[in-house]
């Protein structure tokens, strides 16, 4: 049920969802560059949210996959989320800004020793197994290629799946390609390129446009600068 | 009373559906009454249409992928049928089938459940309880003003706190696509990305073509409270389609402003809906407490033509379930609550009991009958907000009245208790 929006708390103007993990530090840096107070707010890593009285902002720290969910359901007005997560969840949120950082690629890969075998298998059995953290992206991608696949959802260590024989190929994100290489996997195709996006709740965007737009413009000003660097 | 019923059976419902109990239904009924009064007083007449129809008809004029959202199945004769996913299309079908041009304009309203598939993990409902109206043969701008002011009046009368109406115009986007000299695919790209609210992709796409124009485009997609902010930008674009659609919206905005509604209005050209049938003015209703649209509507001039009658039309639908959640109850829901009493006696005395109940009801009371076993009756009465328990003794023609709130008992003659009020 979507009615969590706007709890009666006037100690802040906007509520912002931040993803834990590899995007967290980049988000904090962007906020800092844009002139928002970050020092002292995020030291206690177990805290799930924190309010900046100076900027009148509340930060909610959540798992990356939950950021669009928080925003879609109005628990947060805005959030920082990777495009990969947005593509997977297909959340009903507004994508306002590309921060052009946190870049990674969603790719398909197979074990170096199996590439030809996979092809043979597909010709023989007409279906291959794909292990992925992104079943939705995988389904769309292979549907569009007209390939018949069985999708197996895993929550981590995707590189192991071909080695253990769980799947023939994997569909996963990679930033540097290092993990892929180290596990003797070879990249086959690029599915999409992901960067960090600033997203907003669609109703909040209309009802609190001035506040949200002010925040977006502040972030935008540092994004285009770092683009020049 | 139901002590033996400690455990309920565990039964499942298909996801996205639920049961609604008397308290909630009665509150919704009050909301519906307010809405109905407004509809009726503006001369709208209630219609009902079948819950399911041929898929071919029910998917006329909707967007691509919409068929995935329909709940469909095969009829006995092998034809594909679907549950209605909104009421606009069935009413367009009804108008095309049954109305003659001499009967126009026709004003219809409805209270109906519509059904849509939704993501199981997103916790979405598969049933929408909608209240709405359709103005068939709505030639002029005045019709748009009429339906918008009805919508605003309803939200005012229901005391929905902080509600806003976002209004836009679908042709403006087409005009802007011309301005960028986009082909059909480009136009589709814009539309699809506005529906999925992906401004980043739109920015990248348009910036490649013309950076300056892209900035103007994105400026126009921002929601503003006063339409005047866009005047200069629009006049600089110098394109008839853009100018005309803007002017149309300005006209509607102007009248609503004169009516004193400007505090509720947001002008927003990024409003785009999955339904392809919208053809002009388009609008949405928001409320700060609810993160979904509490209502939406607009003009759909080409839709009824698909059913054989070429007439313009406009209308809107409100989501009664969301409206209910948007209200600060109980302040808003004034339920004229008649006093409830329990009437207890032996089942052998049913004839006298029914006669007495009829007389008490005549006094405006709500009477619930109980027979034989009166253990726990007091606590049950308190739980169901009954004010007193009547225990008549028909031989003596007296009745013992237990006041649940004050916890006192008194015995009066039956005639006295009937005449009491």
XYZ file of C-alpha atoms in Angstrom:
650
model
C 0.000 0.000 0.000
C 1.440 3.322 -1.011
C 0.568 5.876 1.588
C 3.724 6.345 3.608
C 4.411 9.699 2.030
C 4.924 12.798 4.161
C 5.125 11.769 7.765
C 4.376 14.703 10.005
C 7.920 15.691 10.811
C 8.936 19.257 10.133
C 12.578 18.967 11.122
C 13.451 18.488 7.456
C 12.182 19.642 4.039
C 13.234 16.713 1.911
C 14.014 13.100 2.537
C 16.818 11.564 0.486
C 17.611 7.880 -0.044
C 21.300 6.977 -0.285
C 22.543 3.557 -1.420
C 24.979 1.634 0.774
C 27.919 -0.010 -0.899
C 30.102 1.159 -3.736
C 27.969 4.177 -4.687
C 27.799 5.524 -1.147
C 31.106 7.413 -1.117
C 30.540 8.929 -4.557
C 27.137 10.186 -3.449
C 28.603 11.716 -0.287
C 31.311 13.407 -2.369
C 28.755 14.892 -4.740
C 26.672 16.174 -1.824
C 29.768 17.635 -0.238
C 30.874 19.378 -3.448
C 27.380 20.779 -3.880
C 27.766 22.497 -0.510
C 25.724 20.150 1.638
C 26.873 19.218 5.105
C 28.152 15.658 5.197
C 30.854 15.696 7.902
C 29.805 13.988 11.082
C 26.551 12.747 9.637
C 27.561 9.388 8.289
C 30.194 8.177 10.735
C 28.019 5.751 12.611
C 27.618 3.147 9.896
C 24.856 1.289 11.684
C 22.527 4.263 11.694
C 19.784 3.875 9.132
C 18.951 7.531 8.856
C 20.274 10.886 9.882
C 19.010 14.461 9.694
C 21.109 17.421 8.677
C 19.590 20.356 10.617
C 21.677 22.864 8.633
C 20.361 21.777 5.235
C 17.020 20.539 6.587
C 17.503 17.216 4.814
C 16.939 13.700 6.058
C 19.172 10.982 4.658
C 17.944 7.408 4.632
C 20.658 4.847 4.044
C 19.417 1.684 2.393
C 20.422 -1.207 0.190
C 20.870 -0.102 -3.431
C 18.017 -2.311 -4.611
C 15.693 -0.643 -2.082
C 16.397 2.990 -3.019
C 13.889 3.148 -5.920
C 11.341 1.312 -3.771
C 11.659 3.907 -0.982
C 11.276 6.713 -3.503
C 8.420 5.115 -5.429
C 6.484 4.589 -2.208
C 7.111 8.099 -0.964
C 9.230 7.193 2.076
C 11.845 9.431 0.432
C 11.291 12.342 -1.956
C 14.504 11.809 -3.865
C 17.224 9.217 -4.076
C 20.490 8.234 -5.709
C 20.313 5.009 -7.649
C 22.292 3.124 -10.271
C 20.656 2.818 -13.687
C 21.119 -0.971 -13.451
C 18.841 -1.075 -10.422
C 16.270 1.200 -12.073
C 16.249 -0.966 -15.190
C 15.807 -4.102 -13.103
C 13.009 -2.830 -10.896
C 11.216 -0.674 -13.495
C 10.064 1.511 -10.638
C 7.594 4.287 -11.250
C 9.963 7.136 -10.352
C 11.186 10.240 -12.165
C 14.742 10.087 -13.453
C 15.963 13.651 -13.099
C 19.705 13.712 -13.526
C 22.582 11.583 -14.717
C 25.450 12.061 -12.261
C 27.857 10.473 -14.735
C 29.703 8.672 -11.962
C 29.545 5.221 -10.445
C 29.928 3.934 -13.963
C 29.672 0.220 -14.527
C 28.518 -2.046 -17.315
C 25.974 -4.839 -17.330
C 27.436 -7.622 -19.473
C 27.029 -11.264 -20.330
C 30.018 -13.549 -19.859
C 30.925 -17.217 -20.132
C 33.759 -19.358 -18.827
C 36.790 -19.309 -21.110
C 36.735 -23.057 -21.576
C 33.047 -23.249 -22.404
C 32.385 -20.595 -24.996
C 32.163 -23.027 -27.875
C 30.395 -25.586 -25.772
C 27.691 -23.070 -24.909
C 27.106 -22.416 -28.596
C 26.858 -26.118 -29.301
C 24.563 -26.588 -26.374
C 22.239 -23.846 -27.591
C 22.104 -25.426 -31.043
C 21.531 -28.853 -29.557
C 19.102 -28.157 -26.724
C 17.722 -24.815 -27.831
C 18.097 -23.291 -24.391
C 20.902 -22.209 -22.102
C 21.041 -21.285 -18.439
C 21.800 -17.745 -17.357
C 22.719 -16.900 -13.778
C 22.126 -13.304 -12.766
C 21.278 -10.818 -10.052
C 19.062 -9.072 -12.613
C 16.388 -11.550 -13.767
C 14.207 -8.806 -15.217
C 16.961 -7.214 -17.298
C 18.046 -10.692 -18.394
C 14.558 -11.686 -19.476
C 14.066 -8.500 -21.512
C 17.513 -8.734 -23.069
C 17.233 -12.330 -24.238
C 13.600 -11.885 -25.299
C 14.694 -9.051 -27.565
C 17.402 -11.241 -29.044
C 14.871 -14.003 -29.574
C 16.966 -16.388 -27.494
C 15.402 -18.980 -25.241
C 17.063 -19.069 -21.867
C 16.446 -20.303 -18.360
C 17.139 -17.595 -15.829
C 18.516 -18.465 -12.413
C 18.560 -15.731 -9.803
C 21.585 -15.542 -7.526
C 22.365 -12.908 -4.917
C 26.135 -12.745 -5.307
C 29.373 -14.395 -6.477
C 28.009 -14.729 -9.972
C 31.480 -15.626 -11.273
C 31.182 -18.966 -9.533
C 28.048 -20.028 -11.368
C 29.729 -21.183 -14.625
C 32.587 -22.793 -12.686
C 30.181 -24.761 -10.525
C 28.034 -25.668 -13.478
C 24.945 -23.839 -12.223
C 24.728 -21.845 -15.443
C 26.257 -21.601 -18.890
C 26.501 -17.824 -18.944
C 26.148 -15.030 -16.450
C 24.650 -11.562 -16.737
C 26.278 -9.252 -14.219
C 27.733 -5.799 -13.612
C 31.398 -5.043 -13.893
C 33.263 -1.814 -13.288
C 36.804 -2.736 -14.295
C 36.394 -6.234 -15.680
C 38.906 -7.501 -13.167
C 36.732 -9.999 -11.314
C 35.522 -11.381 -14.622
C 39.082 -11.875 -15.802
C 40.332 -13.370 -12.534
C 37.676 -16.040 -12.708
C 38.561 -17.012 -16.257
C 35.401 -15.557 -17.700
C 35.186 -13.825 -21.038
C 32.873 -10.956 -21.762
C 30.428 -11.751 -24.546
C 28.135 -8.760 -24.909
C 27.360 -5.439 -23.296
C 23.745 -5.201 -22.142
C 23.710 -1.674 -20.764
C 25.907 1.021 -19.283
C 24.921 2.166 -15.839
C 25.662 5.431 -14.054
C 24.254 6.995 -10.915
C 20.901 8.727 -11.378
C 19.088 11.224 -9.224
C 15.484 10.052 -8.957
C 12.346 11.568 -7.473
C 8.912 10.467 -6.371
C 6.498 11.521 -9.139
C 3.917 13.076 -6.816
C 6.470 14.793 -4.565
C 8.120 16.256 -7.666
C 4.902 18.055 -8.522
C 3.927 19.057 -4.992
C 7.383 20.064 -3.759
C 8.821 21.152 -7.084
C 10.664 24.247 -5.834
C 12.506 22.427 -3.070
C 13.367 19.444 -5.220
C 14.417 21.594 -8.156
C 16.685 23.660 -5.896
C 18.397 20.488 -4.711
C 18.671 19.088 -8.245
C 20.211 22.320 -9.534
C 22.796 22.317 -6.761
C 23.762 18.762 -7.635
C 23.671 19.553 -11.353
C 26.156 22.408 -10.928
C 28.841 20.082 -9.572
C 28.076 17.292 -12.014
C 28.757 19.390 -15.094
C 31.962 20.684 -13.487
C 33.273 17.223 -12.827
C 32.305 16.380 -16.385
C 34.800 18.960 -17.610
C 37.654 17.633 -15.479
C -20.398 -15.995 22.125
C -17.904 -17.255 19.576
C -15.560 -18.722 22.151
C -15.394 -22.028 20.338
C -14.130 -20.261 17.250
C -10.557 -19.681 18.312
C -8.955 -20.479 15.036
C -9.930 -19.389 11.559
C -9.317 -21.424 8.481
C -6.312 -20.315 6.495
C -7.601 -19.518 3.039
C -5.891 -17.566 0.299
C -7.067 -14.906 -2.117
C -5.516 -14.204 -5.513
C -2.945 -11.445 -4.926
C -4.109 -7.876 -5.334
C -7.614 -8.519 -4.006
C -9.085 -8.187 -0.528
C -12.298 -8.168 1.468
C -13.773 -4.946 2.800
C -15.697 -4.895 6.077
C -18.758 -2.823 7.120
C -16.894 0.060 8.809
C -14.741 0.708 5.766
C -17.614 0.209 3.357
C -19.792 2.656 5.291
C -17.064 5.271 5.241
C -16.603 4.783 1.517
C -20.331 5.050 1.053
C -20.201 8.522 2.615
C -17.470 9.536 0.195
C -19.517 8.163 -2.678
C -22.588 10.067 -1.497
C -20.675 13.349 -1.622
C -19.380 12.546 -5.099
C -22.747 11.319 -6.343
C -24.553 14.456 -5.181
C -22.114 16.599 -7.158
C -22.444 14.427 -10.275
C -26.232 14.387 -10.123
C -26.528 18.115 -9.525
C -24.472 18.766 -12.648
C -26.966 16.707 -14.630
C -24.972 13.486 -14.995
C -26.788 10.146 -15.118
C -25.433 6.896 -13.704
C -24.565 4.030 -16.056
C -23.476 0.458 -15.481
C -21.664 -1.697 -18.009
C -20.681 -5.388 -18.047
C -17.746 -6.411 -15.874
C -16.135 -8.180 -18.828
C -16.329 -7.601 -22.551
C -14.603 -8.797 -25.712
C -10.894 -8.053 -25.488
C -11.040 -6.564 -28.973
C -13.407 -3.843 -27.773
C -11.929 -3.276 -24.368
C -8.444 -2.691 -25.745
C -9.474 -0.162 -28.385
C -7.468 3.028 -28.165
C -5.083 1.948 -25.424
C -1.311 1.997 -25.552
C 1.034 -0.757 -26.566
C 1.724 -3.360 -23.886
C -1.657 -2.503 -22.420
C -2.997 -5.945 -23.262
C -0.519 -7.348 -20.745
C -2.346 -5.350 -18.109
C -5.742 -6.816 -18.895
C -7.059 -9.785 -16.950
C -8.275 -11.962 -19.816
C -9.819 -15.380 -20.248
C -11.829 -17.404 -22.750
C -15.600 -17.249 -22.869
C -17.654 -20.431 -23.341
C -17.754 -19.881 -27.105
C -13.974 -19.598 -27.307
C -13.850 -15.820 -27.684
C -11.214 -13.899 -25.759
C -12.762 -11.653 -23.121
C -11.226 -9.280 -20.546
C -12.297 -7.660 -17.328
C -12.721 -3.933 -17.862
C -9.545 -2.030 -17.023
C -11.263 1.339 -16.852
C -14.736 2.743 -17.480
C -13.891 5.234 -20.197
C -13.631 2.607 -22.918
C -16.851 0.736 -21.998
C -18.714 4.055 -21.887
C -17.230 5.047 -25.250
C -18.405 1.668 -26.565
C -21.848 2.172 -25.052
C -22.071 5.655 -26.566
C -21.017 4.433 -29.990
C -23.534 1.575 -29.863
C -26.540 3.337 -28.435
C -26.403 7.106 -28.745
C -27.803 9.020 -31.713
C -26.280 12.354 -32.586
C -29.571 14.024 -31.649
C -29.111 12.847 -28.059
C -25.877 14.724 -27.574
C -24.344 15.963 -25.413
C -24.736 13.071 -22.983
C -23.461 13.195 -19.434
C -22.690 9.884 -17.716
C -21.221 8.989 -14.342
C -20.305 5.680 -12.737
C -19.114 3.925 -9.606
C -17.393 0.761 -10.691
C -14.559 -1.639 -10.045
C -11.967 -1.976 -12.797
C -9.315 -4.654 -12.983
C -5.671 -4.542 -14.010
C -2.749 -6.915 -13.794
C 0.068 -5.647 -11.623
C 3.419 -6.631 -10.233
C 3.026 -9.195 -7.489
C 6.074 -7.937 -5.593
C 5.100 -4.315 -5.875
C 2.167 -4.834 -3.565
C -0.208 -3.296 -6.043
C -3.896 -3.926 -6.158
C -5.506 -5.603 -9.144
C -8.825 -3.904 -8.570
C -9.547 -0.180 -8.738
C -12.667 1.232 -7.177
C -13.393 4.174 -9.411
C -15.861 7.028 -9.393
C -15.930 9.096 -12.531
C -17.800 10.910 -15.213
C -17.738 11.112 -19.001
C -19.049 14.099 -20.952
C -19.881 12.753 -24.436
C -20.214 15.326 -27.210
C -18.096 17.796 -25.283
C -17.429 20.167 -28.129
C -15.902 23.195 -26.503
C -13.356 24.314 -23.984
C -16.307 24.936 -21.657
C -16.732 21.167 -21.244
C -13.159 20.840 -20.004
C -13.760 23.658 -17.560
C -16.947 21.949 -16.403
C -15.338 18.591 -15.621
C -12.297 20.201 -13.989
C -14.416 22.369 -11.738
C -16.547 19.353 -10.776
C -13.358 17.505 -9.868
C -12.076 20.409 -7.781
C -15.454 20.904 -6.093
C -15.573 17.231 -5.105
C -12.092 17.315 -3.609
C -13.010 20.527 -1.768
C -16.226 19.046 -0.400
C -14.413 15.921 0.769
C -11.847 18.198 2.490
C -8.881 16.439 0.883
C -5.970 18.318 2.455
C -3.409 19.932 0.164
C -4.734 18.475 -3.065
C -3.472 19.800 -6.404
C -4.567 19.319 -9.978
C -1.816 19.071 -12.580
C -3.033 20.122 -16.026
C -1.255 19.681 -19.344
C -1.980 19.317 -23.027
C -0.988 16.314 -25.071
C -0.702 18.182 -28.379
C 2.017 20.405 -27.011
C 4.398 17.448 -27.045
C 3.514 16.712 -30.661
C 4.177 20.365 -31.485
C 7.530 20.229 -29.758
C 8.396 17.038 -31.637
C 7.733 18.949 -34.873
C 9.935 21.751 -33.595
C 12.767 19.242 -33.252
C 11.801 17.801 -36.663
C 11.466 14.349 -35.120
C 10.011 11.446 -37.093
C 7.336 9.099 -35.750
C 9.903 6.998 -33.892
C 11.385 10.072 -32.244
C 7.947 11.185 -31.122
C 7.276 7.702 -29.710
C 10.589 7.841 -27.883
C 9.606 11.115 -26.213
C 6.173 9.789 -25.298
C 7.450 6.515 -23.889
C 10.109 8.212 -21.818
C 7.670 10.778 -20.463
C 5.373 7.928 -19.446
C 8.250 6.165 -17.702
C 9.413 9.556 -16.338
C 12.952 9.183 -17.666
C 14.048 12.798 -18.157
C 17.690 11.750 -18.401
C 17.129 9.756 -21.599
C 15.037 12.595 -23.045
C 17.751 15.109 -22.281
C 20.459 12.963 -23.899
C 18.253 12.273 -26.916
C 17.310 15.913 -27.542
C 20.703 17.401 -26.700
C 22.217 15.374 -29.533
C 19.841 17.146 -31.909
C 19.851 20.696 -30.578
C 21.267 21.659 -27.209
C 19.505 25.019 -26.976
C 16.123 23.638 -27.892
C 16.661 20.732 -25.501
C 17.093 23.172 -22.625
C 13.863 24.944 -23.601
C 12.090 21.599 -23.843
C 13.201 20.529 -20.381
C 12.209 23.918 -18.970
C 8.717 23.385 -20.386
C 8.509 19.984 -18.715
C 8.857 21.531 -15.254
C 5.672 21.804 -13.210
C 4.808 25.453 -12.469
C 2.107 27.050 -10.390
C 1.450 29.943 -12.721
C 1.020 29.465 -16.427
C 2.357 32.967 -17.161
C 5.887 31.689 -16.568
C 5.677 29.869 -19.915
C 4.353 32.794 -22.013
C 7.679 34.024 -23.267
C 9.113 30.567 -23.967
C 6.040 29.536 -25.948
C 5.954 32.706 -28.045
C 9.619 32.212 -28.941
C 8.999 28.731 -30.309
C 6.735 30.187 -33.003
C 4.945 27.020 -33.978
C 1.185 26.911 -34.466
C 0.577 23.549 -32.809
C 2.570 24.538 -29.737
C 0.937 27.945 -29.569
C -2.600 26.615 -30.062
C -2.368 23.906 -27.415
C -0.787 26.330 -24.990
C -3.507 28.872 -25.661
C -6.200 26.277 -25.125
C -4.733 25.392 -21.762
C -4.351 29.058 -20.920
C -8.043 29.578 -21.645
C -9.075 26.757 -19.326
C -6.609 27.925 -16.681
C -7.966 31.468 -16.945
C -11.565 30.475 -16.231
C -10.556 28.208 -13.339
C -8.513 31.098 -11.965
C -11.565 33.382 -12.165
C -13.540 30.713 -10.298
C -11.010 30.993 -7.489
C -9.356 27.637 -8.107
C -5.850 28.822 -8.996
C -4.392 27.690 -5.653
C -5.116 24.101 -6.678
C -3.564 24.250 -10.133
C -0.192 23.112 -11.373
C 0.611 23.471 -15.066
C 2.615 20.468 -16.173
C 3.287 19.590 -19.800
C 5.105 16.401 -18.847
C 1.798 14.726 -17.949
C 1.383 11.737 -20.221
C -0.661 8.638 -19.663
C -0.415 5.057 -20.825
C -3.762 5.372 -22.564
C -3.280 6.425 -26.170
C -6.806 7.745 -26.473
C -6.180 11.118 -24.842
C -6.214 13.834 -27.458
C -5.984 17.255 -25.811
C -6.240 18.596 -22.301
C -5.045 16.047 -19.755
C -4.931 16.249 -15.977
C -4.066 14.435 -12.751
C -5.025 14.904 -9.100
C -2.417 14.681 -6.347
C -2.585 14.679 -2.572
C 0.465 14.950 -0.278
C -0.571 11.957 1.822
C -0.851 9.557 -1.101
C 1.957 8.619 -3.450
C -0.270 7.560 -6.304
C -2.629 9.599 -8.444
C -5.932 10.005 -6.646
C -7.562 10.817 -9.947
C -6.882 11.539 -13.597
C -8.654 12.424 -16.783
C -8.687 14.425 -19.962
C -10.067 14.843 -23.425
C -10.359 11.824 -25.748
C -11.866 13.081 -28.990
C -11.011 10.158 -31.261
C -11.973 7.241 -29.045
C -15.722 6.987 -29.595
C -15.132 7.128 -33.366
C -13.569 3.683 -33.027
C -17.054 2.585 -31.970
C -18.800 4.331 -34.830
C -19.787 7.734 -33.460
C -17.466 10.612 -34.240
C -17.917 12.875 -31.223
C -15.512 14.636 -28.882
C -15.555 13.713 -25.195
C -13.898 14.486 -21.904
C -14.002 13.008 -18.408
C -12.156 11.870 -15.324
C -11.965 9.056 -12.777
C -11.224 9.190 -9.063
C -9.781 6.282 -7.087
C -12.204 5.862 -4.171
C -9.819 3.627 -2.231
C -7.040 6.230 -2.348
C -9.477 9.070 -1.639
C -10.551 7.240 1.490
C -6.948 6.980 2.645
C -6.362 10.638 1.787
C -9.004 11.852 4.209
C -8.241 12.780 7.796
C -10.956 10.707 9.290
C -13.119 10.851 11.272
C -13.340 14.631 10.994
C -14.379 14.389 7.386
C -16.506 11.307 7.461
C -19.599 12.434 9.269
C -21.577 9.251 9.507
C -25.071 9.852 10.755
C -24.856 7.130 13.326
C -28.165 5.835 14.605
C -28.014 4.276 18.074
C -27.534 0.550 18.060
C -29.279 -1.684 20.614
C -29.212 -5.412 21.270
C -32.560 -7.121 21.750
C -32.329 -10.398 23.667
C -34.983 -13.042 24.284
C -35.844 -16.726 23.989
C -36.180 -18.085 20.456
C -39.651 -19.318 21.346
C -40.705 -15.678 21.638
C -39.566 -14.780 18.131
C -42.945 -13.372 17.110
C -43.029 -10.853 19.963
C -39.346 -10.099 19.436
C -39.826 -9.207 15.759
C -42.865 -7.051 16.583
C -40.923 -5.203 19.293
C -37.915 -4.806 16.987
C -40.130 -3.236 14.311
C -41.417 -0.701 16.858
C -37.917 0.136 18.108
C -36.741 0.553 14.525
C -39.661 2.916 14.063
C -37.997 5.048 16.751
C -34.875 5.261 14.575
C -32.820 2.648 16.396
C -30.618 -0.028 14.862
C -31.784 -3.321 16.389
C -29.732 -6.509 16.496
C -31.517 -9.660 17.671
C -30.010 -12.241 20.013
C -31.612 -15.417 21.214
C -31.210 -17.861 24.116
C -27.545 -17.534 25.048
C -26.691 -14.192 26.638
C -23.273 -15.022 28.049
C -20.795 -12.314 27.010
C -23.557 -10.191 25.518
C -22.341 -7.117 27.436
C -18.809 -7.308 26.102
C -20.039 -8.033 22.589
C -22.316 -4.985 22.858
C -19.390 -2.821 23.932
C -17.262 -4.167 21.072
C -19.878 -3.450 18.450
C -20.669 -0.019 19.891
C -24.231 -0.847 20.948
C -25.557 1.597 23.572
C -27.914 -0.729 25.422
C -29.276 -4.251 25.708
C -33.047 -4.775 25.880
C -34.205 -7.929 27.683
C -38.003 -7.975 27.400
C -40.304 -10.083 29.538
C -43.384 -10.381 27.367
C -45.515 -12.016 30.092
C -45.077 -9.039 32.415
C -44.947 -6.568 29.497
C -41.731 -5.124 30.875
C -38.249 -4.747 29.517
C -34.940 -4.641 31.363
C -32.648 -2.082 29.725
C -28.914 -2.320 30.382
C -27.046 0.886 29.605
C -23.662 -0.295 28.293
C -21.822 2.972 28.829
C -23.140 3.903 32.290
C -23.363 0.231 33.289
C -26.770 0.571 34.946
C -29.930 -1.462 34.609
C -33.527 -0.320 34.798
C -36.876 -1.995 34.181
C -39.618 -0.186 32.282
C -42.937 -1.085 30.727
C -42.699 -2.132 27.084
C -45.062 0.654 25.981
C -42.895 3.202 27.766
C -39.738 2.089 26.039
C -41.473 2.298 22.673
C -42.781 5.776 23.385
C -39.469 6.879 24.863
C -38.347 8.699 21.770
